[in-house]
Tab-separated table of C-alpha atoms and ligand atoms in Angstrom:
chain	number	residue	atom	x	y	z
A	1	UNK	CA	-28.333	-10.266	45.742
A	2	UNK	CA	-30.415	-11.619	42.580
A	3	UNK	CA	-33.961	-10.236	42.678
A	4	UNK	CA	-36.367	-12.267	40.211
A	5	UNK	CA	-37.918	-9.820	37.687
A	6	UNK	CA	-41.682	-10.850	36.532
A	7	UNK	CA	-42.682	-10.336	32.868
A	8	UNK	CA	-44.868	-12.206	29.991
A	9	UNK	CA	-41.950	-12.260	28.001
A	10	UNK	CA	-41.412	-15.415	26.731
A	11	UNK	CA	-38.485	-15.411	24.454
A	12	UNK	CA	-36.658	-13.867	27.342
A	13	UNK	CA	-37.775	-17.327	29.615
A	14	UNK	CA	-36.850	-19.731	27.162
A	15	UNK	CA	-33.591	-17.740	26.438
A	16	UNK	CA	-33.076	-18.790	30.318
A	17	UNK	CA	-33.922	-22.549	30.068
A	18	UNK	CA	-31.455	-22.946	27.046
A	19	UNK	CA	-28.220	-21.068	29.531
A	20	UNK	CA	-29.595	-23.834	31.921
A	21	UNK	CA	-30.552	-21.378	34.251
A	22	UNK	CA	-34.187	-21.859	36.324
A	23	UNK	CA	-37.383	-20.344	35.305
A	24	UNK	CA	-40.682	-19.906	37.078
A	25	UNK	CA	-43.114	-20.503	35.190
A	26	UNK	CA	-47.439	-21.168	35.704
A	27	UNK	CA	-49.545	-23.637	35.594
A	28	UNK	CA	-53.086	-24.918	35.891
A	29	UNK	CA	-52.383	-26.069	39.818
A	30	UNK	CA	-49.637	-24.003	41.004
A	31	UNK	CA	-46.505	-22.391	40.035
A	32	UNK	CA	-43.325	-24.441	39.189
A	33	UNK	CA	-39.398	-23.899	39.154
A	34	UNK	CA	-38.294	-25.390	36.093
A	35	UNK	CA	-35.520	-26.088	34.474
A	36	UNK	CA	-34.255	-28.645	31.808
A	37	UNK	CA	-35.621	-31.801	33.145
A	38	UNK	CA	-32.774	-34.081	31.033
A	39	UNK	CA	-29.363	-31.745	32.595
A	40	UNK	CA	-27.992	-33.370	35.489
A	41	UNK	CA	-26.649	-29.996	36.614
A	42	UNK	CA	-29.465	-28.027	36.305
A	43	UNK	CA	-31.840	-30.439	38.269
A	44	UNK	CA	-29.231	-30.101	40.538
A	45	UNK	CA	-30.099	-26.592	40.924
A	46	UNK	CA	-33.947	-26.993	41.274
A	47	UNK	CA	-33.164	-29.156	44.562
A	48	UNK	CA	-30.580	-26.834	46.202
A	49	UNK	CA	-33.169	-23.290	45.213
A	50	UNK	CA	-35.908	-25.294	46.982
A	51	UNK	CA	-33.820	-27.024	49.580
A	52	UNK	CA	-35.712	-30.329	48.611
A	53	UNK	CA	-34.033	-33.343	49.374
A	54	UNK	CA	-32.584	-35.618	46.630
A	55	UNK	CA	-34.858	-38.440	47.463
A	56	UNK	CA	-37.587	-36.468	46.274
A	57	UNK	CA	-38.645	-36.928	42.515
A	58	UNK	CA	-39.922	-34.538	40.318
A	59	UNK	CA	-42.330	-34.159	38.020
A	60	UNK	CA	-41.324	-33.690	34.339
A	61	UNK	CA	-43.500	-31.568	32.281
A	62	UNK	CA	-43.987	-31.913	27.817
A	63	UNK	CA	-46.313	-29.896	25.722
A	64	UNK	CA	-48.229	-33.240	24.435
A	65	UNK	CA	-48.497	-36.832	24.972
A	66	UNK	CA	-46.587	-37.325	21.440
A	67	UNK	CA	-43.509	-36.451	23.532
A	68	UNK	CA	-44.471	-39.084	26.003
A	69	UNK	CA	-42.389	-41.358	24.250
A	70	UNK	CA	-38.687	-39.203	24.712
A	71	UNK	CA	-39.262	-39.684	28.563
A	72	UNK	CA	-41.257	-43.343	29.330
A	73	UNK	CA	-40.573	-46.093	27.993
A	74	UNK	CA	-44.555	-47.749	28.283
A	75	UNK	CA	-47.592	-46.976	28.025
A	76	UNK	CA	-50.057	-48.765	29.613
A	77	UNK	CA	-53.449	-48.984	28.753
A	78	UNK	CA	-54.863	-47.357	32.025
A	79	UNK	CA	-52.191	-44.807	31.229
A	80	UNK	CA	-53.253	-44.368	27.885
A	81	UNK	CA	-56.990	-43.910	28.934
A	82	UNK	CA	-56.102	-40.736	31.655
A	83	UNK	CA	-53.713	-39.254	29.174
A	84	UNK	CA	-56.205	-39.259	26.936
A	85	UNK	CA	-59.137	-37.357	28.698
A	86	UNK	CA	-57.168	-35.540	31.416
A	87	UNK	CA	-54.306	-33.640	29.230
A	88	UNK	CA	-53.576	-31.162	28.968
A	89	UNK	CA	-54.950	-31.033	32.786
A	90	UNK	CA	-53.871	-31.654	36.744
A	91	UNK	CA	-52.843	-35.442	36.265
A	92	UNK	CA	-49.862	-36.695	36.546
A	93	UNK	CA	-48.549	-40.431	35.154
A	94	UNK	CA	-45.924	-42.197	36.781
A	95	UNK	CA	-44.590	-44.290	34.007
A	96	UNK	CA	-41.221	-46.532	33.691
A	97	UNK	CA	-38.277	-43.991	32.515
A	98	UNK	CA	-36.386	-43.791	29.454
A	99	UNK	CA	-32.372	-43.571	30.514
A	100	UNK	CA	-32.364	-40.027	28.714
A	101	UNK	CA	-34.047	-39.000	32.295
A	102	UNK	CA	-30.865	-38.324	34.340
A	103	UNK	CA	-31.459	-40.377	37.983
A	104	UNK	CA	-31.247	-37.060	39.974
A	105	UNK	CA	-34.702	-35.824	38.168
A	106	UNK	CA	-36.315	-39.401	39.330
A	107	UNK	CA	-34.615	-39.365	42.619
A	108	UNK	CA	-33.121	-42.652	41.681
A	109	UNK	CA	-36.618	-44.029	40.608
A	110	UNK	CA	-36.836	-46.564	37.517
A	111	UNK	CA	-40.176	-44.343	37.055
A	112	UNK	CA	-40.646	-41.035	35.958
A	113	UNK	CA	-44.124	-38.678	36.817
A	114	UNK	CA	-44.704	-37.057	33.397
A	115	UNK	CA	-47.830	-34.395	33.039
A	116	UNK	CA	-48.718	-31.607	30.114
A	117	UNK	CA	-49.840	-28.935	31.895
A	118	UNK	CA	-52.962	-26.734	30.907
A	119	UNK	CA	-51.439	-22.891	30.524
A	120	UNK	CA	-51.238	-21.506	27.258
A	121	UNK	CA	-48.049	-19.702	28.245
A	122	UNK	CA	-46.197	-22.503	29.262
A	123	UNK	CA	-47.171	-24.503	26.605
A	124	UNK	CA	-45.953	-22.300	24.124
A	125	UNK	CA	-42.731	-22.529	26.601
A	126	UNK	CA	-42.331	-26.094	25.912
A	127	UNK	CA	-43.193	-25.952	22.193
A	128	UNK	CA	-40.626	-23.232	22.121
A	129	UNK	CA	-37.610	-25.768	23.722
A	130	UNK	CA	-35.708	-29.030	22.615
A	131	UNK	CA	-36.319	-30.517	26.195
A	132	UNK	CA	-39.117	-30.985	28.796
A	133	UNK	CA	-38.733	-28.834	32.022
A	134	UNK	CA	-38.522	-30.691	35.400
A	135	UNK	CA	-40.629	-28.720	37.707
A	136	UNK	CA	-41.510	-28.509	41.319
A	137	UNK	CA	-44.161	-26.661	42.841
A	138	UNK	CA	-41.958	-23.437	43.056
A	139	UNK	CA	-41.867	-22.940	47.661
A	140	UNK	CA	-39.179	-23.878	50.006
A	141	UNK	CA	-39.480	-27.580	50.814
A	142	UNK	CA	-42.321	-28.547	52.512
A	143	UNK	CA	-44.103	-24.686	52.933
A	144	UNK	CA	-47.479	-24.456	50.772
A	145	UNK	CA	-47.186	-24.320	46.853
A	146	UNK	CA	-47.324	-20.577	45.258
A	147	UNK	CA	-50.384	-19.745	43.223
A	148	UNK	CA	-49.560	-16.519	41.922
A	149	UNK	CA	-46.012	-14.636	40.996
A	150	UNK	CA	-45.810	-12.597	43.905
A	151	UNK	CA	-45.811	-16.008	45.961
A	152	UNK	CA	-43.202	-17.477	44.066
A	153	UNK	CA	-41.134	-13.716	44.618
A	154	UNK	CA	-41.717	-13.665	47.967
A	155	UNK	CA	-39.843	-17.337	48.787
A	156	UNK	CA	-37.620	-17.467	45.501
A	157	UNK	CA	-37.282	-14.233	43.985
A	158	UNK	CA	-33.845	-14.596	45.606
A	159	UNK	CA	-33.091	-17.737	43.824
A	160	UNK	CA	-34.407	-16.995	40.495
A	161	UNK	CA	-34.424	-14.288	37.761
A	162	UNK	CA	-37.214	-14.826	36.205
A	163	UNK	CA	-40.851	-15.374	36.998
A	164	UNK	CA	-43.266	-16.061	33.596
A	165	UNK	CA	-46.089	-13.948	34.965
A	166	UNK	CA	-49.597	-16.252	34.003
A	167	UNK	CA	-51.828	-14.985	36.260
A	168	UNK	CA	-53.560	-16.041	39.664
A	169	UNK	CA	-53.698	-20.235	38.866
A	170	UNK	CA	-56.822	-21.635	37.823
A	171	UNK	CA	-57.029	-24.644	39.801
A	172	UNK	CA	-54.710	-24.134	42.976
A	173	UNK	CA	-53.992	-27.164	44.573
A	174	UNK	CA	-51.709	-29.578	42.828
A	175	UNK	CA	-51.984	-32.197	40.005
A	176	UNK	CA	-53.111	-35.891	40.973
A	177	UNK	CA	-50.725	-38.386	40.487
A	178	UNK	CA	-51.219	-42.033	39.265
A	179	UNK	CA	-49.155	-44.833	39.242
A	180	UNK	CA	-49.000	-48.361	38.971
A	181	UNK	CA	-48.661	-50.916	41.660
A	182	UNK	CA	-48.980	-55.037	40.752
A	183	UNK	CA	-50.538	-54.222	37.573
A	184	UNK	CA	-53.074	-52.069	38.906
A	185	UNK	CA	-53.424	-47.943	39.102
A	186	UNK	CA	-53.219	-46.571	42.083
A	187	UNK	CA	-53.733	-43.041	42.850
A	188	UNK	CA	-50.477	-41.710	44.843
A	189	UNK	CA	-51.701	-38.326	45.555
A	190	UNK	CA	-54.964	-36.320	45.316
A	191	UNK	CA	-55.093	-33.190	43.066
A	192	UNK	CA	-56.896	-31.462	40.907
A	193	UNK	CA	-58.852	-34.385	39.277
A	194	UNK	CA	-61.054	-35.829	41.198
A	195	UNK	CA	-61.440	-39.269	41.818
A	196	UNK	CA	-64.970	-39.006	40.456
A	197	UNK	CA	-63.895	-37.963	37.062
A	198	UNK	CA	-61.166	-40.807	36.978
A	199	UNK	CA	-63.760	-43.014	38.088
A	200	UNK	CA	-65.713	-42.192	34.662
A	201	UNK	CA	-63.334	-43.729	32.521
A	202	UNK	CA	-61.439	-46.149	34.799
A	203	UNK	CA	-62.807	-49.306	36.622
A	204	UNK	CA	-60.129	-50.768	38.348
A	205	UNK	CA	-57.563	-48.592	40.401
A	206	UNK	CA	-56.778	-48.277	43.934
A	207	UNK	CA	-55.665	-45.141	46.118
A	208	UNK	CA	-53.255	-45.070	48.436
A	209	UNK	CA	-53.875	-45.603	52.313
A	210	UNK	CA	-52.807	-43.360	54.796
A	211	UNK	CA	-49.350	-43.930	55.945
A	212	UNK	CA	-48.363	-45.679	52.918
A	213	UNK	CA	-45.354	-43.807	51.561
A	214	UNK	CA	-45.589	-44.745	47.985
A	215	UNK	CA	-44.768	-41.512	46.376
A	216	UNK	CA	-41.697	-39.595	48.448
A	217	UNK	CA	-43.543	-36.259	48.456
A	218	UNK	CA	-46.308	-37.752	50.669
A	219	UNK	CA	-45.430	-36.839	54.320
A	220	UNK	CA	-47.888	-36.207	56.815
A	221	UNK	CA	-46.294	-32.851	56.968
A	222	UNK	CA	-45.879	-31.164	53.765
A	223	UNK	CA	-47.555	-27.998	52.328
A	224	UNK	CA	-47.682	-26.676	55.725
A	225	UNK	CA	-47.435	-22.880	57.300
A	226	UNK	CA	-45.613	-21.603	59.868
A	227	UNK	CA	-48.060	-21.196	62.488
A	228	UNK	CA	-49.644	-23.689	63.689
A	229	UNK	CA	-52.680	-25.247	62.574
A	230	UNK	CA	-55.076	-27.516	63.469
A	231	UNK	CA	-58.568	-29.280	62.428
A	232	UNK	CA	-61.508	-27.751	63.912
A	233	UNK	CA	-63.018	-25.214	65.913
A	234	UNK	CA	-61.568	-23.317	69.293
A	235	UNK	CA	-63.952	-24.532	72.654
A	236	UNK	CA	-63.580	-20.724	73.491
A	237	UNK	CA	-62.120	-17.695	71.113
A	238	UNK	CA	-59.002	-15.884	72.109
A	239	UNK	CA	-57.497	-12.983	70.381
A	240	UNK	CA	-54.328	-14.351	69.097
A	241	UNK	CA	-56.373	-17.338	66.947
A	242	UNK	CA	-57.804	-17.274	63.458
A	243	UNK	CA	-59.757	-19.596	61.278
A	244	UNK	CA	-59.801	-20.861	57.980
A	245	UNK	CA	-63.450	-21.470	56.763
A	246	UNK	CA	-65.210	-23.186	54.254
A	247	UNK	CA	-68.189	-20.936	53.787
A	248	UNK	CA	-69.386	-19.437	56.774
A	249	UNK	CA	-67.366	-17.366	59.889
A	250	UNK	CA	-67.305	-18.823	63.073
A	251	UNK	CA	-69.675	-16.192	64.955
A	252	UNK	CA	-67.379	-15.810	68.037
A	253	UNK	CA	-64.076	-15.213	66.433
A	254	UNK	CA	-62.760	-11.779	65.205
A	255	UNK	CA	-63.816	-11.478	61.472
A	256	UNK	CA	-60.562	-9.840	60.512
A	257	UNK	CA	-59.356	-12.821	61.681
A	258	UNK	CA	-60.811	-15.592	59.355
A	259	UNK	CA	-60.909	-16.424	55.766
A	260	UNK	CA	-63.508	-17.892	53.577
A	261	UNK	CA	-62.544	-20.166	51.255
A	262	UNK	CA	-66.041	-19.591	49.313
A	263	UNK	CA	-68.513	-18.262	50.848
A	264	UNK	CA	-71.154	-19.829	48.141
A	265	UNK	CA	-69.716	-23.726	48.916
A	266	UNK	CA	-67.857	-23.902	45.535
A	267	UNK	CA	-65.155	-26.369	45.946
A	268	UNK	CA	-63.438	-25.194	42.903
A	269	UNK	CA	-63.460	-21.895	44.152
A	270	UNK	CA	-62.143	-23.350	47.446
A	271	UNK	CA	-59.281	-24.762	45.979
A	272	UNK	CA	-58.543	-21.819	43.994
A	273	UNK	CA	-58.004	-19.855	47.292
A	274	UNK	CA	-56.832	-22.182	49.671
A	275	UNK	CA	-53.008	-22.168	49.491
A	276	UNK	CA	-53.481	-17.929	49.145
A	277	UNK	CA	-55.719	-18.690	52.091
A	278	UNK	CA	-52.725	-20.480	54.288
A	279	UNK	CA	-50.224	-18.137	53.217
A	280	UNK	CA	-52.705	-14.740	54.137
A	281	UNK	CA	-53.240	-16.572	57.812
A	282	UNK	CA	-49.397	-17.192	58.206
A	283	UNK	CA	-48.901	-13.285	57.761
A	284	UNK	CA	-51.391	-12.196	60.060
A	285	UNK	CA	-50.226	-10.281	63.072
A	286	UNK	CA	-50.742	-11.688	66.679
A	287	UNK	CA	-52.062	-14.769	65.648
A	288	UNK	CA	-50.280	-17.768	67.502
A	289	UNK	CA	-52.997	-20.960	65.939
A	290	UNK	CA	-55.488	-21.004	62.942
A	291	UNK	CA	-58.248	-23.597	63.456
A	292	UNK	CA	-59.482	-25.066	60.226
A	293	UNK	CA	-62.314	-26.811	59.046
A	294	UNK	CA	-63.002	-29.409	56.562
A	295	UNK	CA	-64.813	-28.865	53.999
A	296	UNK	CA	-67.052	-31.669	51.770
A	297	UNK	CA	-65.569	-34.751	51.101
A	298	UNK	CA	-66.101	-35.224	47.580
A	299	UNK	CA	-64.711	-34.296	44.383
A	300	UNK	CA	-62.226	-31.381	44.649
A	301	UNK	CA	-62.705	-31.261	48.412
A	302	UNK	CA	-61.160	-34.622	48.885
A	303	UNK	CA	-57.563	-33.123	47.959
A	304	UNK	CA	-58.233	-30.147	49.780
A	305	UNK	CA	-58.869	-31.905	53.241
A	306	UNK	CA	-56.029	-33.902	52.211
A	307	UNK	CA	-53.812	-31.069	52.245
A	308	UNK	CA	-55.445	-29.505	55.421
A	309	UNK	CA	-54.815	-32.677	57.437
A	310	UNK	CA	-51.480	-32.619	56.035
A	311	UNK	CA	-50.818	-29.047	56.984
A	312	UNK	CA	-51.708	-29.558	60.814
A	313	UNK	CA	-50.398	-30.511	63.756
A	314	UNK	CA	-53.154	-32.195	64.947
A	315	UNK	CA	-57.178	-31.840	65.034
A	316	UNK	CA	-59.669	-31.302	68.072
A	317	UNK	CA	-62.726	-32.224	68.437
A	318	UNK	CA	-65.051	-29.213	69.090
A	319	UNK	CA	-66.753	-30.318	72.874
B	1	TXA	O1	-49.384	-29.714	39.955
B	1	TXA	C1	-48.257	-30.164	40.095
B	1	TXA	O2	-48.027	-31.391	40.092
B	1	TXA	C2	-47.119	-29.172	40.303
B	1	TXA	C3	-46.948	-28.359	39.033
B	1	TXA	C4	-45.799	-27.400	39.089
B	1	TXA	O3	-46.850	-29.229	37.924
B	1	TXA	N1	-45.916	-29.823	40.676
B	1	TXA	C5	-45.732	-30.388	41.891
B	1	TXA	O4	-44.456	-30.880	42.073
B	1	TXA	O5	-46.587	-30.441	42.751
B	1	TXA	P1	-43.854	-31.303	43.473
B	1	TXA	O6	-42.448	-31.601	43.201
B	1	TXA	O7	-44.125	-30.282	44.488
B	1	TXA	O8	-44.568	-32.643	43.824
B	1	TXA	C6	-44.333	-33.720	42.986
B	1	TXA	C7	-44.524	-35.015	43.689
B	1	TXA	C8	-43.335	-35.358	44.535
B	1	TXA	O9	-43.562	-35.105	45.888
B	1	TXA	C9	-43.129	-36.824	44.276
B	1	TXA	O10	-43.413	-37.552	45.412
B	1	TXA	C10	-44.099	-37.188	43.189
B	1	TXA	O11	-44.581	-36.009	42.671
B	1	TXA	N2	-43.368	-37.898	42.138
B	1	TXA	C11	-42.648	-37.398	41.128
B	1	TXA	N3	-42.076	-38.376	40.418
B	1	TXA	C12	-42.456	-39.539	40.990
B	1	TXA	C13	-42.187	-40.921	40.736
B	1	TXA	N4	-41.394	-41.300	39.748
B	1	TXA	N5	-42.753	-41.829	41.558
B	1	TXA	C14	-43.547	-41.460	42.568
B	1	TXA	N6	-43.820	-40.183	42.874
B	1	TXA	C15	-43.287	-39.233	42.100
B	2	MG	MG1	-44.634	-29.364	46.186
């Protein structure tokens, strides 16, 4: 059986990526298994090592917006504007393709979600290669995104031989997405800009309301765990539950039991942890529900409840 190795060597990564073979590699929001985004055969191989389904698109990575151009064939002004302030950063643009974008990276789409990504590693990756890499937060289909190289080894290392070792990721939930819909930008999924900060240099954009499926990878259920979890607080504590907190414990539950996303309030921080969070819960022993909690809706928090609500099976309201 393959077992992934995990090294800073770069030349040894690239090397990889030109046999069209699949690399993990970091960034900013999570980890990603790339490949060369613009060979049919190896995109092919990004959906079967995830076991993603082909009507899923993914997300094509390039070390600057000058190579914009190779992969979308417009630019529009709102476009312009985020690309401008937000990369290298946790945005990504869905913009109408160039052909040169095989079908299977787009899932059929006549659009294409393009981002530069803000790790010095993997940007010297991409300067390093004659094609963007097509990149997927690096987990099994639909289980929370990896955050560190041991996460990515512990689902892929199976898959894969080689992880590029950047470190725990900076930001740690995944990049927002923007497209366009009648002329206007909407946001198709919240990440790790906040709609505050796009609201600084955009007027006019909409976000998606729940239930729309605009962009494929938004199911209710999607960057979930394996236990089951749910939104709020347990009317009376059992042994075999844990929580996932925002700051504080709850007093009546088993402190070995909970985690604290940040116990000073810092959504940043929050973020940072929370898929490390969900993964640490998932591998506790004798624990049969984790009860989370919101935390404030507002800047980075906003895509971290999204991703909560997204990870449960339902929420109760504590009596
Ligand atoms: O932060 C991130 O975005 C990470 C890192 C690795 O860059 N990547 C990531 O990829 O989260 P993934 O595949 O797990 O989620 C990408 C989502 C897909 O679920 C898909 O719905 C959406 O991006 N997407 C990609 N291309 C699209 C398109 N042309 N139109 C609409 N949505 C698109
Ligand atoms: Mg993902």
């Amino acid at each position: 059986m393959m077992e992934a190795e995990i090294g800073r060597d770069l030349e040894r990564a690239r090397a990889l990526l030109l046999a069209g073979e699949l690399v993990a590699i970091p960034t900013e929001t999570v980890y990603g298994l790339a490949g060369n985004a613009l060979d049919t055969e190896v995109v092919a191989k990004i959906f079967d090592a995830k076991e993603r389904p082909h009507f899923d698109p993914l997300i094509v990575h390039i070390d600057s917006v000058r190579n914009l151009p190779k992969c979308a064939s417009q630019l529009p002004s709102w476009a312009e504007t985020l690309s401008a302030r937000f990369w290298p950063g946790p945005l990504t643009l869905v913009l109408p393709k160039r052909e040169s974008v095989p079908d299977l990276t787009t899932a059929g789409l006549p659009t294409v979600g393009l981002r530069v990504p803000r790790h010095p590693l993997t940007i010297e990756l991409l300067k390093g290669l004659p094609f963007p890499l097509a990149a997927p937060s690096a987990n099994p289909f639909g289980y929370v995104s990896p955050t560190t190289p041991e996460h990515v080894f512990a689902q892929l290392g199976h898959r894969i031989k080689y992880i590029l070792d950047g470190g725990a990721c900076e930001i740690g939930i995944e990049s927002t997405i923007v497209g366009e819909r009648e002329g206007k930008p909407v946001i198709l999924r919240l990440g790790g800009t906040s709609i505050e900060a796009i609201q600084e240099v955009l007027r006019d954009f909409e976000i998606v309301r729940k239930g729309d499926i605009l962009a494929p990878g938004m199911y209710q259920s999607h960057y979930a765990p394996r236990v089951a979890l749910i939104l709020g607080e347990p009317e009376e504590p059992q042994s075999n539950y844990s929580a996932l907190r925002f700051k504080e414990p709850l007093p009546e539950l088993d402190l070995n039991h909970q985690v604290i996303l940040s116990p000073s309030g810092d959504l940043h921080e929050a973020a940072a942890n929370l898929f490390k969070a969900m993964r640490q819960l998932d591998e506790m022993e004798g624990i049969d529900l984790i009860f989370a909690e919101l935390v404030p809706d507002d800047g980075l928090g906003r895509a971290i409840n999204d991703r909560l609500k997204r990870a449960s099976v339902l929420s109760v309201e504590k009596a």
